[in-house]
XYZ file of C-alpha atoms in Angstrom:
600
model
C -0.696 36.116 20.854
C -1.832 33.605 18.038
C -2.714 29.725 19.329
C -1.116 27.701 16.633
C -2.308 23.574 17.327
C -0.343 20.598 15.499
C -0.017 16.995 15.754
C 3.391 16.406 16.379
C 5.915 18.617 18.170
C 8.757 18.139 15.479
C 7.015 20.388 13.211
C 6.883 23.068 16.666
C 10.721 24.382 15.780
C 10.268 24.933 12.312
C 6.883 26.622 12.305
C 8.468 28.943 15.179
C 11.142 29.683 12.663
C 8.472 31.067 9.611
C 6.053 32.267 12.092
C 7.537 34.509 14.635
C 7.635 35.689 18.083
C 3.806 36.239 17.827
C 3.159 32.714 17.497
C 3.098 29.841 20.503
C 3.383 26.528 18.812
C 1.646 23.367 20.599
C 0.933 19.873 20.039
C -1.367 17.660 20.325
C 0.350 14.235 20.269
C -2.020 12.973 17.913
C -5.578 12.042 18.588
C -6.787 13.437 22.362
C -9.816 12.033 22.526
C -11.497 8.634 21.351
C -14.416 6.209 22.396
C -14.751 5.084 25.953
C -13.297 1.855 25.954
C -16.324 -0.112 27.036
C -19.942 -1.659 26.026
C -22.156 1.504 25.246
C -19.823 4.318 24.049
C -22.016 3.947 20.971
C -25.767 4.343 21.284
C -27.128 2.200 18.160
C -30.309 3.716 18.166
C -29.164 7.362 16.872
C -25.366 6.860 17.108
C -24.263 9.272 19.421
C -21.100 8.735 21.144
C -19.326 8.541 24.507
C -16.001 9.991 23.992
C -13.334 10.484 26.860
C -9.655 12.210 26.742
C -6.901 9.878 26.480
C -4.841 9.451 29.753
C -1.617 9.967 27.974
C -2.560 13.245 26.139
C -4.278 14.475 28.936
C -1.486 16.661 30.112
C -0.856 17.658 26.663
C -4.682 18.924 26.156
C -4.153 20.811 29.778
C -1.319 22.669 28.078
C -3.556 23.748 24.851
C -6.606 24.541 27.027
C -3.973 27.142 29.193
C -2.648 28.617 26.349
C -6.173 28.843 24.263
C -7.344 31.219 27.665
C -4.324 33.471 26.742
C -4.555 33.152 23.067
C -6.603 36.051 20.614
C -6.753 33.711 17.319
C -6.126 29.727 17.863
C -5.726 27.899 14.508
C -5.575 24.142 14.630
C -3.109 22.829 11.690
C -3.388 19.083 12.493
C -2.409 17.108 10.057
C -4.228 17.710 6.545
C -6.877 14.529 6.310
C -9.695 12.771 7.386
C -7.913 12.135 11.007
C -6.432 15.327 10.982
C -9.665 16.912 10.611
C -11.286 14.967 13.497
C -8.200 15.921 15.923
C -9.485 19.434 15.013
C -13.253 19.244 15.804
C -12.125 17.346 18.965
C -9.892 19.980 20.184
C -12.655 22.443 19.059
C -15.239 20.574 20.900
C -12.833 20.101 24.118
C -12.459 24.242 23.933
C -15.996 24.679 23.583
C -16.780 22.556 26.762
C -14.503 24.823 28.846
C -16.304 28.035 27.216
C -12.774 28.784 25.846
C -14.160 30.112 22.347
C -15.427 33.111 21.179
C -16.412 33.670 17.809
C -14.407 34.065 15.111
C -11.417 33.418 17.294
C -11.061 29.147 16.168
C -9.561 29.090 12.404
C -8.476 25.729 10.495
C -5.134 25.780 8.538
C -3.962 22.895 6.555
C -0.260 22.714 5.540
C 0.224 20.314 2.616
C 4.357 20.740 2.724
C 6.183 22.575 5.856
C 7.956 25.476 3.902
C 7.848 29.321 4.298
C 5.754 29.943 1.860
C 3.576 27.045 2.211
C 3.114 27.903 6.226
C 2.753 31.557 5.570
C -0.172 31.388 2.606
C -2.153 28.406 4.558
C -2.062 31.118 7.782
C -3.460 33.777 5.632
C -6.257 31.355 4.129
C -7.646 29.739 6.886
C -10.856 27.982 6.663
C -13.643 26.171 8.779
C -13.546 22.817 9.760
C -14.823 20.336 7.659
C -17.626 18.554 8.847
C -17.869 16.159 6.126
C -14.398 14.758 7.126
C -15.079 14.556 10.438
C -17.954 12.285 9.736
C -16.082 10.258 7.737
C -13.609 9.695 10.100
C -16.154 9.527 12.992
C -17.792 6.808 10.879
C -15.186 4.646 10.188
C -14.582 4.652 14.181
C -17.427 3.630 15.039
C -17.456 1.028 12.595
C -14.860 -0.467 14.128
C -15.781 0.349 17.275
C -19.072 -1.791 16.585
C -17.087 -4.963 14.582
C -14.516 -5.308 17.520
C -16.549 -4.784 20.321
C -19.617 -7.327 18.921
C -17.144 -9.748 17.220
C -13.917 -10.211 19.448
C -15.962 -11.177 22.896
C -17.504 -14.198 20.301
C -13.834 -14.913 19.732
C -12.968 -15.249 23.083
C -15.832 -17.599 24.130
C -15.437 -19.584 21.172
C -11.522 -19.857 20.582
C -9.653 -18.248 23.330
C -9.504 -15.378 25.393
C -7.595 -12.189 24.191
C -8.632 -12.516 20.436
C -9.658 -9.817 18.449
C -11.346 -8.885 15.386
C -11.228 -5.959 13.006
C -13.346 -4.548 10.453
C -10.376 -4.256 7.666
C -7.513 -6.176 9.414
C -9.846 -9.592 9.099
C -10.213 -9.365 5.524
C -6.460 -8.644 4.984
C -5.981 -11.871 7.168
C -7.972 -13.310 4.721
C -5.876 -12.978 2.144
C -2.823 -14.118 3.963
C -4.520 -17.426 5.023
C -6.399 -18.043 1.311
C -2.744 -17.430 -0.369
C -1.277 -20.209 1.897
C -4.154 -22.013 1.285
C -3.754 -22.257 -2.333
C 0.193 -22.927 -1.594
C -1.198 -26.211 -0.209
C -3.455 -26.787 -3.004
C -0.793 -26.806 -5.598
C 0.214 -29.414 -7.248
C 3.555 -28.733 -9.416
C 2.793 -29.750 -13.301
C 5.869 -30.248 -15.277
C 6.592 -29.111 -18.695
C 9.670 -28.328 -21.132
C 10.670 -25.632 -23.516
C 13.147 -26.321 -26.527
C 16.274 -24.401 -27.248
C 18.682 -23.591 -30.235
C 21.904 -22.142 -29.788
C 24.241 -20.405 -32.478
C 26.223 -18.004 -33.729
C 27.189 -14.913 -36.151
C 30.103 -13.213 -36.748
C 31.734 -14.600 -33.158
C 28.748 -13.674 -31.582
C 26.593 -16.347 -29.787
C 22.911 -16.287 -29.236
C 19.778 -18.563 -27.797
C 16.124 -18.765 -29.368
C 13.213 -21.124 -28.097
C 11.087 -23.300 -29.957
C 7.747 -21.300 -30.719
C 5.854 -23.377 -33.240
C 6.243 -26.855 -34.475
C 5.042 -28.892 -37.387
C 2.932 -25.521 -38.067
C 1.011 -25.270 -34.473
C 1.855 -22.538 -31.840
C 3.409 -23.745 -28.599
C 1.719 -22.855 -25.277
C 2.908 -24.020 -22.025
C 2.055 -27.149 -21.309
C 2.171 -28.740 -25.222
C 5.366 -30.304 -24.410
C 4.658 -32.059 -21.028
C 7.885 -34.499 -20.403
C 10.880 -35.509 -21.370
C 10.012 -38.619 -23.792
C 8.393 -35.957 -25.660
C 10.947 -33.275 -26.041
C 13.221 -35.937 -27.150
C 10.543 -36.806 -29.608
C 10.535 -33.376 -30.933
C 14.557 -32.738 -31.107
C 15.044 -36.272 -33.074
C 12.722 -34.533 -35.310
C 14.304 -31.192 -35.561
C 18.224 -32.694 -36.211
C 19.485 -30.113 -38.642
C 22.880 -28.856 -39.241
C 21.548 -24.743 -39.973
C 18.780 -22.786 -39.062
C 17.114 -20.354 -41.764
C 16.295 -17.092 -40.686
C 12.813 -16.447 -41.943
C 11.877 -12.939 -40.429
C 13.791 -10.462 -38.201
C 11.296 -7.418 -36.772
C 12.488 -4.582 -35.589
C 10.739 -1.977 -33.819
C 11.720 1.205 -31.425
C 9.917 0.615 -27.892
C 9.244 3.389 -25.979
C 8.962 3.370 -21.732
C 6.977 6.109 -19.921
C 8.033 7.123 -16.861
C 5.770 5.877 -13.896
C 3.549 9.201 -12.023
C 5.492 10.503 -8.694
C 4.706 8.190 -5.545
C 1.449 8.161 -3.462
C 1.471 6.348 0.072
C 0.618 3.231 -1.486
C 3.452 2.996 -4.644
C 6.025 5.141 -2.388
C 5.080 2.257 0.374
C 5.676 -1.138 -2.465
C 9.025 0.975 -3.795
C 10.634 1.357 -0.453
C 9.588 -2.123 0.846
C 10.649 -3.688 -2.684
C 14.048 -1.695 -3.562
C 15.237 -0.521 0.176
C 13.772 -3.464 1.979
C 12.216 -1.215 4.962
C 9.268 -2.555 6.796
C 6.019 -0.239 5.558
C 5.713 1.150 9.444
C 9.441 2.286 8.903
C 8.636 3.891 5.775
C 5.552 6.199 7.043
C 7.670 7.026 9.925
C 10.741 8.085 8.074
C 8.531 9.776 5.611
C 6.605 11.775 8.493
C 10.422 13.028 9.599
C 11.036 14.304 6.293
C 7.402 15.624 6.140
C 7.652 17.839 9.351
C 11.195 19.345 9.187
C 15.079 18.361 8.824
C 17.485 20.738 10.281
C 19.617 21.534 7.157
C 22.311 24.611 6.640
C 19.789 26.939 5.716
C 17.627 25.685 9.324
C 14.676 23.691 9.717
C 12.736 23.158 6.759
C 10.227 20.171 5.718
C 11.577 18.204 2.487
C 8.706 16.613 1.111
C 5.185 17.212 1.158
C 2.202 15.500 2.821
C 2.827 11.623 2.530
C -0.428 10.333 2.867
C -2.216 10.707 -0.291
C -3.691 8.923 -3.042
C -3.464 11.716 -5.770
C -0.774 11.454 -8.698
C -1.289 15.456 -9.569
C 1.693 17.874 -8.905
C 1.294 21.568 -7.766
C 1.816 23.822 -11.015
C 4.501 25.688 -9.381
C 6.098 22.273 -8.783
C 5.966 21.039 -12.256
C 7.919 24.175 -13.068
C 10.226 23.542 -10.687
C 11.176 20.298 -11.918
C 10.543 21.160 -15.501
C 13.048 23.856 -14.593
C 15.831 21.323 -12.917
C 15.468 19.412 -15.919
C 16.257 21.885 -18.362
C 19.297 22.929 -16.667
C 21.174 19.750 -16.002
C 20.014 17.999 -19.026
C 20.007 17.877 -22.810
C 16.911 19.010 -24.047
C 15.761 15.873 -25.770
C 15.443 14.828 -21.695
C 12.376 17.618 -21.201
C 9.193 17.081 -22.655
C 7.504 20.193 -24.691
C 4.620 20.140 -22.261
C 4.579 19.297 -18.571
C 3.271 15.575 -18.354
C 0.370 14.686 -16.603
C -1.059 11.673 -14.629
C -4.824 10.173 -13.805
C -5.096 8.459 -10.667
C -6.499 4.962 -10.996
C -8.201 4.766 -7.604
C -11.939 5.849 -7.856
C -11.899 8.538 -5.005
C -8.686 10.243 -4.376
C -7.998 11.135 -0.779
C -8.170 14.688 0.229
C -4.092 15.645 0.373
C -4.162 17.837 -2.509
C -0.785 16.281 -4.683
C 1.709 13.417 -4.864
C 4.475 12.680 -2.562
C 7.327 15.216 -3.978
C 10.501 17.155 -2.724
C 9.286 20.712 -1.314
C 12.204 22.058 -3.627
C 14.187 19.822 -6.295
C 17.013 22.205 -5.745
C 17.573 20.372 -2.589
C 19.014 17.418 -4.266
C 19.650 14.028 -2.156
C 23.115 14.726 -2.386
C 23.322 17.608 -0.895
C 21.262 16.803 1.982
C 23.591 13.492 2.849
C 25.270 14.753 5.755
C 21.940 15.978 7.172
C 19.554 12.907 7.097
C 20.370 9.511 8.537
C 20.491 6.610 6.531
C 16.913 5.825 5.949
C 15.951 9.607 5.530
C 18.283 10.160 2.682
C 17.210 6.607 1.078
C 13.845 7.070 1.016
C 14.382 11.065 0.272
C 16.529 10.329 -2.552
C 13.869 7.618 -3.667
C 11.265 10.412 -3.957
C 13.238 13.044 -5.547
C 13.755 10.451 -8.478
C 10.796 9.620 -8.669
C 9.362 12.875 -8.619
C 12.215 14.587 -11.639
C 11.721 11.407 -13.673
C 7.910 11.937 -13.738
C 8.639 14.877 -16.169
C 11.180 13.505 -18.231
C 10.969 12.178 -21.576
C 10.315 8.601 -22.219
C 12.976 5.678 -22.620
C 13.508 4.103 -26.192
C 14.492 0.622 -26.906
C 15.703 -0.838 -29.713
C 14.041 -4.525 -29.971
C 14.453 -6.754 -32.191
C 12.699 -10.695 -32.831
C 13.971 -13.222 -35.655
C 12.732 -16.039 -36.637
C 14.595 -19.003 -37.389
C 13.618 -22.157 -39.828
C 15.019 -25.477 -38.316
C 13.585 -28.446 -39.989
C 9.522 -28.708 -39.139
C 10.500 -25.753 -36.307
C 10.342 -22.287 -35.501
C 12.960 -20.757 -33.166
C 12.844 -17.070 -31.941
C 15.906 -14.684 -30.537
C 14.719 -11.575 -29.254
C 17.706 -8.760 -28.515
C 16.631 -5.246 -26.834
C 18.801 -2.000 -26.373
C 19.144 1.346 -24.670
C 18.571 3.542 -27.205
C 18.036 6.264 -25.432
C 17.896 6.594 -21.459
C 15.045 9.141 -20.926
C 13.654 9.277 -17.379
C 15.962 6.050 -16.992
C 18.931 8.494 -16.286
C 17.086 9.708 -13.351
C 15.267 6.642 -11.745
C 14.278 3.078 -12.421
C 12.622 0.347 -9.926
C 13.801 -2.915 -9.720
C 10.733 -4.264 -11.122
C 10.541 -2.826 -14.456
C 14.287 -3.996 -14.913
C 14.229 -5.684 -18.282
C 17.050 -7.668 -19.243
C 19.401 -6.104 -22.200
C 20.270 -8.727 -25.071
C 21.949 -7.857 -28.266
C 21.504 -10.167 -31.279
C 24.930 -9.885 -34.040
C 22.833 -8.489 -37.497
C 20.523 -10.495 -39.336
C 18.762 -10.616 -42.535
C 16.313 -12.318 -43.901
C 17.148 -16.017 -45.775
C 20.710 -15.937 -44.009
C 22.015 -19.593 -42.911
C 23.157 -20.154 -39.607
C 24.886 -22.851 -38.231
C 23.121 -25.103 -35.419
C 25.462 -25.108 -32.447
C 23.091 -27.129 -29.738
C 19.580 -28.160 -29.661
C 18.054 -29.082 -26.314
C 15.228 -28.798 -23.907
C 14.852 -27.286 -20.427
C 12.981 -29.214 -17.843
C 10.619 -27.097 -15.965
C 7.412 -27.233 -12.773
C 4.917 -24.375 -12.773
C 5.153 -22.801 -9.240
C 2.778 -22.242 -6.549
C 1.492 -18.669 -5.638
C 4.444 -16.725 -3.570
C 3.713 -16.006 -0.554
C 2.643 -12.097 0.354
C 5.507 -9.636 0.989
C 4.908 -6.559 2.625
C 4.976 -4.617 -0.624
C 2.205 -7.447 -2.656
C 0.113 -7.195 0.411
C -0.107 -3.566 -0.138
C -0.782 -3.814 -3.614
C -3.535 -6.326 -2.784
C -5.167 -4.491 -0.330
C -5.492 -1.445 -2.255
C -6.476 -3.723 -5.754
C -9.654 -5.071 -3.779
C -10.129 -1.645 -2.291
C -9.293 -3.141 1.651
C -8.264 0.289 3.851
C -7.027 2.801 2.235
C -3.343 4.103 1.585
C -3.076 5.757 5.262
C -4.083 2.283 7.084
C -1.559 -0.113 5.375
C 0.995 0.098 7.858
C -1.426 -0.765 10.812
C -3.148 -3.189 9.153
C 0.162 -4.906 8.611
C 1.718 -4.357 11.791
C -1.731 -5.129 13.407
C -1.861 -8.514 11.901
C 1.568 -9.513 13.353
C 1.107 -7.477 17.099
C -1.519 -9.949 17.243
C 0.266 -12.803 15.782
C -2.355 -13.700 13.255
C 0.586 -13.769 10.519
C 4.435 -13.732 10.789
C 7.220 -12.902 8.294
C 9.275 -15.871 7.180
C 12.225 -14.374 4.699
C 9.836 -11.402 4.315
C 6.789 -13.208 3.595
C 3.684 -13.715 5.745
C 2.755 -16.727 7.031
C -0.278 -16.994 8.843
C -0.289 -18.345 12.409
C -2.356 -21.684 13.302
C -4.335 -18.842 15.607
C -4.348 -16.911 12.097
C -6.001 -19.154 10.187
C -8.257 -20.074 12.978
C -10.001 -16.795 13.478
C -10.010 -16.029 10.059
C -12.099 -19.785 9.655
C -14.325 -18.791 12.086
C -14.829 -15.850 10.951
C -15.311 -16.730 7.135
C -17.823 -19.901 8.317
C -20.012 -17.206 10.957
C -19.033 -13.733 9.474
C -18.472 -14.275 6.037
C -20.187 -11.213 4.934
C -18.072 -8.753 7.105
C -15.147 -10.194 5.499
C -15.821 -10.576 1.920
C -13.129 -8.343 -0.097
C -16.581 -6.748 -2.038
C -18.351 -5.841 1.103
C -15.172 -4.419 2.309
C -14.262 -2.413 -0.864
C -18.106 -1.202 -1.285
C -17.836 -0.095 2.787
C -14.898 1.987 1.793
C -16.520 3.693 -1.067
C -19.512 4.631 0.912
C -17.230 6.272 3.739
C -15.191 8.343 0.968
C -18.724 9.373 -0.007
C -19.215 10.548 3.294
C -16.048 12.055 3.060
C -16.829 14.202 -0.085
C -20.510 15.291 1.124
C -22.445 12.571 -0.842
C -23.676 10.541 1.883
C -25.026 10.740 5.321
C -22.871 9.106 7.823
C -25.774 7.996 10.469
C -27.781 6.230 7.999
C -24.840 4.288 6.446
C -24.391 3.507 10.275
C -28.088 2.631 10.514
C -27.746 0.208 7.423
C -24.518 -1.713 8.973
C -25.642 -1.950 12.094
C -29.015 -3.156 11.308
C -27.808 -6.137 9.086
C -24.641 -6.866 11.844
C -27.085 -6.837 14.583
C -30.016 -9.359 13.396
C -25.899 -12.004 12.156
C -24.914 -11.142 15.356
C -27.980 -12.893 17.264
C -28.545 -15.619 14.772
C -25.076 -16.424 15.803
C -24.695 -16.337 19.784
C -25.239 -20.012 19.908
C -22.910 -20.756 17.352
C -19.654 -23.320 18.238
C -16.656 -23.273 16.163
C -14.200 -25.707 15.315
C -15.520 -29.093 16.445
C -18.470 -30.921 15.512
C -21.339 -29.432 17.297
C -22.747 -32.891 18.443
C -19.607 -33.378 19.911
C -19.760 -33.059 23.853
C -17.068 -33.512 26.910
C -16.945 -37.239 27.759
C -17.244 -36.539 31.580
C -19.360 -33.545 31.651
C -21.677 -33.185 28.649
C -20.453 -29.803 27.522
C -19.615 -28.198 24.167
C -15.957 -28.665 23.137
C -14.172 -25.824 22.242
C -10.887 -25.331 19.607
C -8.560 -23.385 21.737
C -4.599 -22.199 21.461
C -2.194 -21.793 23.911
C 1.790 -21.377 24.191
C 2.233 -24.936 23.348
C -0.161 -25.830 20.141
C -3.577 -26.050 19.645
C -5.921 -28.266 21.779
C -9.613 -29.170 22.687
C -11.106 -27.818 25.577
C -14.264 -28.323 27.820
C -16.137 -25.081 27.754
C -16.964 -26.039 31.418
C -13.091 -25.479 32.047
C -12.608 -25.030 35.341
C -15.174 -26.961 36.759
């Protein structure tokens, strides 16, 4: 009998189903072991670690350790990444402790999409664990291990008991606080733009006012409305001379398939899901749907940051593409995409369908609502990555009015492309047709008049702008999104107010005490350059202990420079009865001042 280990017992049923009878499927229920949860599960000095089995999973380990006794070959196919990798070593380790392993008889298998053939060739190519990974992930635990447990005791003395602090959720609270900062900043500046309307052939049509009495217009250059008036008394004219008309075919390129981050901003943007709804929905489709054919998983792995498709894939699609399409809709050669992040993550490809034949339609009555949303979302994007481009028609004139220049832009579909297959709200751009013009025509001036307008603060972060924040100043990566976000509000540092965060008075003030004390641990560079260092760990370039020894070296000497530190009041400013330090606390009802003698 073969020992076959995964996360998540979803995937158990369908890997039964390619496997066979000589196969026992088991999971692990995610991670099984992690840090003691106390002072000292990290020795500093060499950075060994403390680790214990987690009470819920222990029954779960119990079961694998029973079954590994039994078992002549036990591969562990956890899930294929950086925490996937460190489920394995722990399971290994666990197994080695209880003298459970013989050599040879542990194997690693990573399954990148749960298919037959997928399963079946990732069984017959096993591999060792990789240690690098493992590090990486090890790392990055203790990392965090060491910011929370130094940090969050300081923000209990200081603020109030409870608080906590993390390595990448503080800087991503940063954000959220700085934006609604800035909100408060703003002051609203008004300015106007100046309008012509008119007419060919029945047809009507708008320009603006680009350049008067010979200068170019920018924003601000016509900054109330004494001066617009100013400007239209000047421009009275009973026609408009078209001077130029431009016209030029456009051409759109259809955007790579999704990784975590871009599948995350699509679905929050155009299905308005929550990103921890999307990775969950995702990881459904990812392990297995029951469909008429059985149990079969739909898309590949979704946490990724790579933009490259499988070969086989692109032939697939290339394939679909050919038969339910004209042939100007299929490229001569398969198209293919750079990803703009520095280090891609270690999933192999992008997010795609396991087979295109399995269109969203025909999987409707097999998915629930969200699955076939966000499945149909993917398979879209994934066909219209291969597709030909869009072409516009555009078109600009320019129109004479007295000492003015007015220009009427006009854009149309010329040809759909990808377009036919999927577009995101976003990139929407609006269709205009202008009647035909030529050059030294007369038109006739129907209206001239100016729109009043006040530049706008900053919006406020969605879900989907946070994520495309956090990955821009390189804060997390891809896979921790979702917690970060849904860490931020379990802790209710932030709240969504008609889907945009707000952060919390407690938000903004851990986040000022940390910026004033910490500053270093949450500036976006340090962050970003922190990240980089653990995906060189990751890929083999780095040592893990000594980027430990570097952190913890500069953390340690903050952390004692800052033990005495008070936050929030003055600190000359002592309790009127008792002589001690005043603290800035919360509670349920507001914020308040507190004697740190409290209860005495």
């Amino acid at each position: 009998m073969k020992l076959v280990v995964v996360e998540s017992p979803s995937k158990s049923k369908t890997l039964k189903k390619y496997l066979g009878a000589d196969y026992e499927i088991l999971a692990s229920y995610g991670h099984v072991r992690d840090l003691e949860p106390k002072t000292g599960a990290v020795d500093t000095r060499d950075f060994s670690m403390k680790y214990q089995v987690i009470e819920r999973n222990q029954k779960h380990v119990d079961a694998i350790c029973k079954a590994a006794k039994k078992a002549d070959e036990i591969l562990l196919a956890t899930d294929p990444d950086r925490e996937g990798e460190a489920i394995s070593w722990h399971l290994a380790e666990i197994l080695n402790e209880k003298k459970l392993l013989k050599p040879g008889k542990l194997k690693r298998v990573a399954f990148y999409e749960i298919t037959e053939s997928a399963v079946k060739d990732a069984v017959a190519h096993p591999r060792d664990i990789s240690m690098d990974l493992v590090n990486a992930q090890q790392a990055r635990r203790v990392l965090d291990y060491l910011v929370g447990f130094n940090l969050s005791p300081l923000l209990w003395k200081k603020i109030s008991p409870g608080l906590s602090a993390g390595r990448v959720q503080s800087p991503a609270l940063r954000l959220i606080v700085e934006r609604e900062e800035e909100i408060e900043r703003f002051k609203a500046r008004e300015y106007w733009t100046l309008h012509l309307d008119t007419h060919k052939d029945r047809q009507a049509f708008s320009a603006r006012l680009t350049h008067f009495e010979g200068e170019k217009l920018t924003q601000f250059s016509v900054e109330n409305e004494a001066r617009q008036a100013e400007i239209l008394k000047l421009l009275e004219s009973k026609e408009a001379k078209v001077m130029q008309v431009e016209k030029k075919r456009k051409a759109r390129h259809a955007p790579p398939p999704f990784t975590t981050s871009t599948l995350q901003q699509a679905a929050v943007r155009q299905l308005g899901m929550t990103t921890d709804r999307v990775m969950r929905t995702a990881q459904q489709l990812y392990e297995g749907i029951d469909v008429r054919s059985g149990t079969v998983g739909l898309i590949t792995y979704m946490r990724t940051d790579s933009v490259n498709l499988a070969k086989e894939a692109v032939a697939d699609i290339r394939g679909y593409i050919g038969k339910k399409f004209d042939q100007d809709y299929l490229p001569s050669q398969p198209i293919h995409y750079r990803a703009k992040t520095k280090n891609a993550q270690e999933a192999h490809e992008a997010i795609r369908p396991t087979g295109v034949a399995r269109t969203p339609d025909s999987l409707k009555n097999f998915l629930s609502q969200d699955q076939h949303r966000l499945y149909e979302l993917i398979w879209k994007r994934a066909v219209a990555s291969q597709m030909t481009a869009a072409q516009f028609d555009t078109v600009a004139a320019d129109m004479m009015v007295a000492q003015g220049v007015f220009r009427a832009t006009g854009q149309t579909l010329a040809f759909a492309g990808f377009l036919a297959v999927y577009h995101d709200d976003e990139d929407d751009e609006e269709e205009a047709k202008l009647p035909p013009l030529k050059e030294g025509e007369v038109l006739p001036v129907d209206k001239l008049y100016g729109e009043q307008h006040f530049t706008q603060p900053p919006p406020r972060y969605t879900e989907a702008s946070l994520v495309k924040a956090l990955e821009e100043y390189g804060i997390g990566r891809p896979s921790t999104y979702a917690s970060i976000i849904s860490t931020l509000q379990d802790r209710e540092y932030a709240v969504l107010d008609k889907k945009r965060f707000v952060p919390t008075d407690m938000g903004r003030i851990v986040n000022g005490f940390l910026t004033l004390h910490f500053n270093h641990y949450v500036d976006y560079d340090f962050t970003a350059k922190l990240e980089d260092r653990l995906d060189d760990v990751s890929n083999g370039k780095r040592e893990w202990t000594k980027l430990l020894a570097e952190f913890w070296k500069q953390f340690d000497s903050e952390l004692a420079a800052k033990q005495d530190v008070e936050r929030g009041i003055p600190l000359d400013e002592k309790c009127p009865k008792c002589g001690s330090v005043l603290n800035l606390q919360a509670s349920k009802r507001g914020l308040f001042i507190g004697c740190s003698a409290y209860p005495n």
